[in-house]
Structures are given as structure tokens and as C-alpha cells.
């Protein structure tokens, strides 16, 4: 009885924490611990992944990304994302909506490669998002973090693929369940992840406890493009001369970007949107890779 009560309390706490995270940051988790419990296959009924040998069973699921047949798409978050009309790219679930306050595009991309169905206290996930024009990357983990004294950030060590490990600090989330990098700093960080395959992160809390997670980044390019498009920046690391050249090309094509000064302001964004709409591209106003190719510019990092 006592053990049952403890597990029930853990489950209730996890649901409250997820509800808070959704309300505070607009993070829409496609699954809760309760949903996991109710969708676990019984012994009498084989799981979708067990309907065929090897990867064929999971690849046959209607929501499976055919470009990534080795991923287990029988996991509950993917089915729930499919039911809610979200996009699935590799390990990423991409939710695209409009912000309630100003109707600006809002994108939340969640990487579920560290998802653990046995966790009752929450999920471990990596998020890339654009909300009300601000980009961010957020590490959410399934334990309560002790805040550092007189600081609102945590020590972060990370490694991208085989590159040397880096040290930095990310802002702590107000629910003490993770940390994030926000604004222009997150844009540069996401650019650095664009072509990566693996991401290791270690968060050290105020008590010196370490929380490690490893993420398979399969499908990340589509996720980052969605975030960048919603927030109006390019996944390419463009210089001021690059922007000046793009403005000149837009002007030459009859799309008024103003004086080519290398500053990507409202005039440049409006000109780019007009070009994108005329060419059947997403009207983000940003010089994304698809738009630069349509302009005849070979996109490269």
C-alpha cells in the first residue's frame, strides 16, 4: 500500500510538472507518464514493431519517417504526435502553431531519442523552439535541480559529435527541471548543430550533481529549419557582405530591399517574403537555404 501510494504521488507530481512546463513555456509534450502506462502493449497483443521482422514493423507505421528506418517509431510520443497532426523528422517531433498573443509563427521541436518509458518523474528531452519571435534551445531532464546560490544559471558541458567538449552556462528553467539558451545565442548554437549527428550534454546543479544525456540528432535539419523560418533567421552563418549581396540581387529582381547595406531589416524581410511567395517558398522573410538556391546562390556553411 505504501509503495503504491508513493508511485501514485510520483505520477501526479510528474503530470503537474509537465502541465506547468506547457503553460510556462508553451512546450506541448505529446505524451504523459499516464499515457505511457495505458498504451503499453499487453502480453496477448503484439506491439506494432513486432508485426514484422527487424525494422520493417516500425517502418510500416503510418507516422514513421521513411528516411530513418532504424528508429523505433512504436514509442508513444510519435503515435501521439501523428494523431495531433505534428510533423515527425527522425527523432524530432515538430509542432507548428500560431502564438496566441500576436499570431506569429510558433514552432516547438522535441528530440525524443533519450525518451525512457520507465521514468515516472518526467522526460529527458532536447527542445529547439521559436516562440513570439525568440529562438531557444532547452535541455529538459527528469529530476529536480538544486539552484546555484545567487545565480540563475547552471554549468553546462557539451560535446557535438567528435569535437572537443565545451563549457558554458545556460539559464535555469523556473520549474527547476532543466536549462536553456535563449535569443541570438541560441541561434548560433543551433547553427552549430545543423550538420551534427550526436549531442552529449552534462548539466551540473548547485549541489554539484551531474545530469548527463546523449541525443541522436537524426532529422535535426528539418527541425532547425522550421525554428529558423518561424523566427526569421538563416541557418547559414551569413556575413554582412553576404546580406549586402542578397539585397542587391533582390533589388535587381524587382523586389525593393532598400539600399544594400548588409543590415537585414524590415525592408529586406518584406522584399524576401515577396520573392518567396512568388516562387512558391515559405514566406519567412529570412535568406534560408531553399530561398538562396532559388536566387541562384549555392548555399554553404
CSV table of C-alpha atoms in Angstrom, one decimal:
chain,number,residue,atom,x,y,z
A,1,UNK,CA,0.0,0.0,0.0
A,2,UNK,CA,2.7,2.4,1.0
A,3,UNK,CA,4.8,1.7,-2.2
A,4,UNK,CA,1.7,2.1,-4.3
A,5,UNK,CA,0.9,5.5,-2.7
A,6,UNK,CA,4.5,6.7,-3.3
A,7,UNK,CA,4.3,5.7,-7.0
A,8,UNK,CA,0.9,7.5,-7.4
A,9,UNK,CA,2.3,10.6,-5.8
A,10,UNK,CA,5.3,10.5,-8.2
A,11,UNK,CA,2.9,10.2,-11.2
A,12,UNK,CA,0.8,13.1,-10.0
A,13,UNK,CA,3.8,15.3,-9.5
A,14,UNK,CA,5.1,14.4,-13.0
A,15,UNK,CA,1.8,15.4,-14.5
A,16,UNK,CA,1.7,18.7,-12.6
A,17,UNK,CA,5.3,19.4,-13.7
A,18,UNK,CA,4.5,18.8,-17.3
A,19,UNK,CA,1.4,20.9,-17.1
A,20,UNK,CA,3.5,23.7,-15.7
A,21,UNK,CA,6.1,23.4,-18.4
A,22,UNK,CA,3.5,23.5,-21.0
A,23,UNK,CA,1.8,26.6,-19.5
A,24,UNK,CA,5.1,28.5,-18.8
A,25,UNK,CA,7.0,27.8,-22.0
A,26,UNK,CA,4.3,26.6,-24.4
A,27,UNK,CA,6.0,23.2,-24.6
A,28,UNK,CA,3.4,20.7,-25.8
A,29,UNK,CA,4.6,17.2,-24.7
A,30,UNK,CA,2.8,14.6,-26.8
A,31,UNK,CA,2.8,12.1,-24.1
A,32,UNK,CA,2.4,11.8,-20.3
A,33,UNK,CA,3.6,9.0,-17.9
A,34,UNK,CA,-0.1,8.1,-17.6
A,35,UNK,CA,-0.4,7.8,-21.4
A,36,UNK,CA,2.6,5.5,-21.5
A,37,UNK,CA,1.0,3.2,-18.9
A,38,UNK,CA,-2.3,3.0,-20.8
A,39,UNK,CA,-0.6,2.4,-24.2
A,40,UNK,CA,1.9,-0.3,-23.2
A,41,UNK,CA,1.2,-3.4,-25.3
A,42,UNK,CA,-0.2,-6.4,-23.4
A,43,UNK,CA,1.3,-9.8,-23.4
A,44,UNK,CA,-1.6,-11.1,-25.6
A,45,UNK,CA,-1.4,-8.3,-28.2
A,46,UNK,CA,1.9,-7.9,-30.1
A,47,UNK,CA,3.3,-4.3,-30.4
A,48,UNK,CA,3.3,-2.6,-33.8
A,49,UNK,CA,7.0,-3.1,-34.0
A,50,UNK,CA,6.5,-6.9,-33.5
A,51,UNK,CA,4.3,-7.3,-36.6
A,52,UNK,CA,7.3,-7.9,-38.8
A,53,UNK,CA,11.0,-8.9,-38.6
A,54,UNK,CA,13.7,-6.3,-37.9
A,55,UNK,CA,13.0,-2.7,-38.8
A,56,UNK,CA,10.1,-3.5,-41.2
A,57,UNK,CA,7.4,-3.4,-38.4
A,58,UNK,CA,8.2,0.1,-37.1
A,59,UNK,CA,8.8,1.4,-40.7
A,60,UNK,CA,5.3,0.2,-41.6
A,61,UNK,CA,3.7,2.6,-39.1
A,62,UNK,CA,1.9,5.5,-40.9
A,63,UNK,CA,3.8,8.1,-38.9
A,64,UNK,CA,7.3,6.6,-39.3
A,65,UNK,CA,9.8,8.7,-41.1
A,66,UNK,CA,11.0,6.6,-44.1
A,67,UNK,CA,14.4,8.3,-44.1
A,68,UNK,CA,15.2,6.9,-40.7
A,69,UNK,CA,14.1,3.2,-40.7
A,70,UNK,CA,16.2,2.3,-37.7
A,71,UNK,CA,14.3,4.5,-35.3
A,72,UNK,CA,11.7,2.8,-33.1
A,73,UNK,CA,8.5,4.7,-34.1
A,74,UNK,CA,6.3,2.5,-31.9
A,75,UNK,CA,7.2,4.8,-29.0
A,76,UNK,CA,4.1,6.6,-27.6
A,77,UNK,CA,5.3,10.2,-28.4
A,78,UNK,CA,5.4,9.5,-32.1
A,79,UNK,CA,2.0,8.0,-32.3
A,80,UNK,CA,0.5,10.8,-30.2
A,81,UNK,CA,2.3,13.4,-32.4
A,82,UNK,CA,0.8,11.8,-35.5
A,83,UNK,CA,-2.7,11.9,-34.0
A,84,UNK,CA,-2.2,15.6,-33.3
A,85,UNK,CA,-1.0,16.4,-36.8
A,86,UNK,CA,2.6,17.2,-35.9
A,87,UNK,CA,5.5,16.6,-38.2
A,88,UNK,CA,8.0,13.8,-37.5
A,89,UNK,CA,11.6,14.1,-38.7
A,90,UNK,CA,14.0,11.4,-37.4
A,91,UNK,CA,13.9,11.6,-33.7
A,92,UNK,CA,12.2,15.0,-33.7
A,93,UNK,CA,8.5,15.9,-33.3
A,94,UNK,CA,7.8,19.3,-34.8
A,95,UNK,CA,4.7,21.2,-33.6
A,96,UNK,CA,3.8,24.3,-35.6
A,97,UNK,CA,1.2,26.7,-34.4
A,98,UNK,CA,0.4,30.5,-34.1
A,99,UNK,CA,1.2,32.4,-31.0
A,100,UNK,CA,-2.0,33.4,-29.1
A,101,UNK,CA,-0.8,37.0,-28.4
A,102,UNK,CA,0.2,38.1,-31.9
A,103,UNK,CA,-0.4,35.3,-34.3
A,104,UNK,CA,3.3,35.0,-35.0
A,105,UNK,CA,4.5,31.5,-36.1
A,106,UNK,CA,5.4,29.3,-33.2
A,107,UNK,CA,7.5,26.1,-33.5
A,108,UNK,CA,8.5,23.6,-30.9
A,109,UNK,CA,10.7,20.7,-32.0
A,110,UNK,CA,11.3,18.0,-29.4
A,111,UNK,CA,14.0,15.3,-29.7
A,112,UNK,CA,12.9,12.0,-28.1
A,113,UNK,CA,16.0,9.9,-28.6
A,114,UNK,CA,16.6,9.9,-24.8
A,115,UNK,CA,13.0,9.0,-24.0
A,116,UNK,CA,12.6,6.4,-21.3
A,117,UNK,CA,9.2,4.7,-20.8
A,118,UNK,CA,10.2,3.7,-17.3
A,119,UNK,CA,10.5,7.2,-16.0
A,120,UNK,CA,7.7,8.4,-13.7
A,121,UNK,CA,9.2,11.8,-12.8
A,122,UNK,CA,9.2,13.3,-16.2
A,123,UNK,CA,11.0,13.1,-19.5
A,124,UNK,CA,14.5,13.8,-20.8
A,125,UNK,CA,14.4,15.8,-24.0
A,126,UNK,CA,16.1,18.4,-26.1
A,127,UNK,CA,14.0,21.2,-27.5
A,128,UNK,CA,14.6,23.7,-30.3
A,129,UNK,CA,11.9,26.3,-30.4
A,130,UNK,CA,10.7,29.7,-31.7
A,131,UNK,CA,8.1,31.5,-29.6
A,132,UNK,CA,6.9,35.1,-30.2
A,133,UNK,CA,10.0,35.7,-32.4
A,134,UNK,CA,12.6,34.4,-29.9
A,135,UNK,CA,14.6,31.2,-30.5
A,136,UNK,CA,15.8,28.9,-27.8
A,137,UNK,CA,17.3,25.5,-27.2
A,138,UNK,CA,16.3,23.8,-23.9
A,139,UNK,CA,17.5,20.7,-22.1
A,140,UNK,CA,14.7,19.1,-20.0
A,141,UNK,CA,15.5,16.3,-17.7
A,142,UNK,CA,13.5,14.2,-15.3
A,143,UNK,CA,14.8,15.2,-11.9
A,144,UNK,CA,14.6,18.3,-9.6
A,145,UNK,CA,17.6,20.5,-9.8
A,146,UNK,CA,19.1,22.4,-6.9
A,147,UNK,CA,19.6,26.0,-7.9
A,148,UNK,CA,23.0,27.7,-7.5
A,149,UNK,CA,23.3,30.3,-4.8
A,150,UNK,CA,22.8,33.9,-6.2
A,151,UNK,CA,22.8,32.6,-9.7
A,152,UNK,CA,20.1,31.7,-12.2
A,153,UNK,CA,22.1,29.5,-14.4
A,154,UNK,CA,23.8,26.1,-14.5
A,155,UNK,CA,27.2,24.9,-15.6
A,156,UNK,CA,26.9,23.1,-18.9
A,157,UNK,CA,29.4,20.8,-20.6
A,158,UNK,CA,28.6,19.6,-24.1
A,159,UNK,CA,30.1,17.8,-27.0
A,160,UNK,CA,29.0,17.8,-30.6
A,161,UNK,CA,30.0,14.7,-32.5
A,162,UNK,CA,33.7,14.1,-32.0
A,163,UNK,CA,34.6,17.8,-31.5
A,164,UNK,CA,36.3,18.7,-28.2
A,165,UNK,CA,34.0,19.2,-25.2
A,166,UNK,CA,32.9,22.8,-24.5
A,167,UNK,CA,31.9,24.6,-21.3
A,168,UNK,CA,29.3,27.3,-20.9
A,169,UNK,CA,26.3,28.3,-18.7
A,170,UNK,CA,22.6,28.1,-19.6
A,171,UNK,CA,19.8,29.8,-17.8
A,172,UNK,CA,17.9,27.6,-15.4
A,173,UNK,CA,14.2,26.9,-16.0
A,174,UNK,CA,11.9,28.3,-13.4
A,175,UNK,CA,10.5,24.8,-12.7
A,176,UNK,CA,14.0,23.5,-11.8
A,177,UNK,CA,13.8,20.7,-14.4
A,178,UNK,CA,16.4,21.9,-16.9
A,179,UNK,CA,18.2,24.8,-18.5
A,180,UNK,CA,18.1,26.7,-21.8
A,181,UNK,CA,19.9,29.1,-24.1
A,182,UNK,CA,17.7,31.9,-25.4
A,183,UNK,CA,17.8,34.6,-28.1
A,184,UNK,CA,20.6,35.2,-30.6
A,185,UNK,CA,23.0,33.0,-28.6
A,186,UNK,CA,20.7,30.0,-29.2
A,187,UNK,CA,20.6,30.9,-33.0
A,188,UNK,CA,24.4,30.4,-33.2
A,189,UNK,CA,24.2,27.3,-31.2
A,190,UNK,CA,21.5,25.7,-33.4
A,191,UNK,CA,23.6,26.6,-36.5
A,192,UNK,CA,26.4,24.6,-34.9
A,193,UNK,CA,24.1,21.6,-34.5
A,194,UNK,CA,22.7,21.7,-38.0
A,195,UNK,CA,25.0,19.1,-39.6
A,196,UNK,CA,25.7,17.2,-36.4
A,197,UNK,CA,24.7,13.6,-35.7
A,198,UNK,CA,25.2,13.3,-31.9
A,199,UNK,CA,25.0,15.7,-28.9
A,200,UNK,CA,26.1,15.0,-25.4
A,201,UNK,CA,25.2,17.4,-22.6
A,202,UNK,CA,26.1,17.5,-18.9
A,203,UNK,CA,24.3,19.8,-16.5
A,204,UNK,CA,25.8,20.4,-13.0
A,205,UNK,CA,23.4,21.8,-10.5
A,206,UNK,CA,24.0,23.9,-7.4
A,207,UNK,CA,24.9,20.8,-5.3
A,208,UNK,CA,27.4,19.6,-7.8
A,209,UNK,CA,25.2,16.8,-9.0
A,210,UNK,CA,25.7,15.9,-12.7
A,211,UNK,CA,22.9,15.1,-15.1
A,212,UNK,CA,24.1,13.6,-18.4
A,213,UNK,CA,22.1,12.9,-21.6
A,214,UNK,CA,23.0,11.8,-25.1
A,215,UNK,CA,20.8,12.7,-28.1
A,216,UNK,CA,20.8,11.2,-31.5
A,217,UNK,CA,20.2,14.2,-33.7
A,218,UNK,CA,18.7,12.4,-36.8
A,219,UNK,CA,16.3,14.7,-38.5
A,220,UNK,CA,17.6,17.8,-36.9
A,221,UNK,CA,17.9,19.8,-40.2
A,222,UNK,CA,14.2,19.9,-40.7
A,223,UNK,CA,13.7,20.8,-37.1
A,224,UNK,CA,16.1,23.7,-37.1
A,225,UNK,CA,14.9,25.0,-40.5
A,226,UNK,CA,11.3,25.1,-39.0
A,227,UNK,CA,12.6,27.1,-36.0
A,228,UNK,CA,14.7,29.4,-38.0
A,229,UNK,CA,11.9,30.1,-40.5
A,230,UNK,CA,9.5,30.9,-37.7
A,231,UNK,CA,11.9,33.3,-36.1
A,232,UNK,CA,13.1,34.8,-39.4
A,233,UNK,CA,16.9,34.0,-39.3
A,234,UNK,CA,19.0,31.9,-41.6
A,235,UNK,CA,20.6,28.6,-40.6
A,236,UNK,CA,23.6,29.7,-42.6
A,237,UNK,CA,26.3,31.8,-40.9
A,238,UNK,CA,26.0,34.8,-43.2
A,239,UNK,CA,28.3,37.9,-43.1
A,240,UNK,CA,27.3,41.5,-43.7
A,241,UNK,CA,28.8,41.2,-47.2
A,242,UNK,CA,26.6,38.2,-47.8
A,243,UNK,CA,23.5,40.1,-46.8
A,244,UNK,CA,24.5,43.0,-48.9
A,245,UNK,CA,24.9,40.7,-52.0
A,246,UNK,CA,21.4,39.2,-51.3
A,247,UNK,CA,19.9,42.7,-51.0
A,248,UNK,CA,21.5,43.7,-54.3
A,249,UNK,CA,20.0,40.6,-56.0
A,250,UNK,CA,16.6,41.2,-54.7
A,251,UNK,CA,16.7,44.8,-55.9
A,252,UNK,CA,17.8,43.6,-59.4
A,253,UNK,CA,14.9,41.2,-59.5
A,254,UNK,CA,12.4,44.0,-58.8
A,255,UNK,CA,12.0,43.3,-55.1
A,256,UNK,CA,12.7,46.5,-53.2
A,257,UNK,CA,15.1,45.7,-50.3
A,258,UNK,CA,16.3,49.3,-50.0
A,259,UNK,CA,19.9,50.4,-50.0
A,260,UNK,CA,22.2,47.4,-49.9
A,261,UNK,CA,23.8,48.0,-46.5
A,262,UNK,CA,24.1,44.4,-45.2
A,263,UNK,CA,21.6,45.1,-42.4
A,264,UNK,CA,18.7,42.7,-42.6
A,265,UNK,CA,15.8,44.9,-41.6
A,266,UNK,CA,12.1,45.1,-42.2
A,267,UNK,CA,12.6,46.3,-45.8
A,268,UNK,CA,14.8,43.3,-46.6
A,269,UNK,CA,12.4,40.9,-44.9
A,270,UNK,CA,9.4,42.2,-46.9
A,271,UNK,CA,11.3,42.0,-50.2
A,272,UNK,CA,12.4,38.5,-49.4
A,273,UNK,CA,8.8,37.5,-48.5
A,274,UNK,CA,7.6,38.9,-51.8
A,275,UNK,CA,10.2,36.9,-53.6
A,276,UNK,CA,9.4,33.7,-51.7
A,277,UNK,CA,5.7,34.0,-52.3
A,278,UNK,CA,6.2,34.5,-56.0
A,279,UNK,CA,8.4,31.4,-56.1
A,280,UNK,CA,6.2,29.1,-54.0
A,281,UNK,CA,8.5,29.2,-51.0
A,282,UNK,CA,7.6,29.5,-47.3
A,283,UNK,CA,7.4,33.3,-46.8
A,284,UNK,CA,9.7,33.5,-43.8
A,285,UNK,CA,11.5,36.7,-44.8
A,286,UNK,CA,14.8,35.0,-44.0
A,287,UNK,CA,17.5,34.0,-46.5
A,288,UNK,CA,17.1,30.3,-45.8
A,289,UNK,CA,18.9,27.7,-47.9
A,290,UNK,CA,16.0,26.9,-50.2
A,291,UNK,CA,15.5,30.6,-51.0
A,292,UNK,CA,19.2,31.2,-51.7
A,293,UNK,CA,19.1,28.3,-54.1
A,294,UNK,CA,16.1,29.8,-55.8
A,295,UNK,CA,18.1,33.1,-56.1
A,296,UNK,CA,20.9,31.1,-57.8
A,297,UNK,CA,23.2,31.2,-54.8
A,298,UNK,CA,24.8,27.9,-53.8
A,299,UNK,CA,24.2,27.7,-50.0
A,300,UNK,CA,27.2,26.6,-48.0
A,301,UNK,CA,28.2,26.9,-44.3
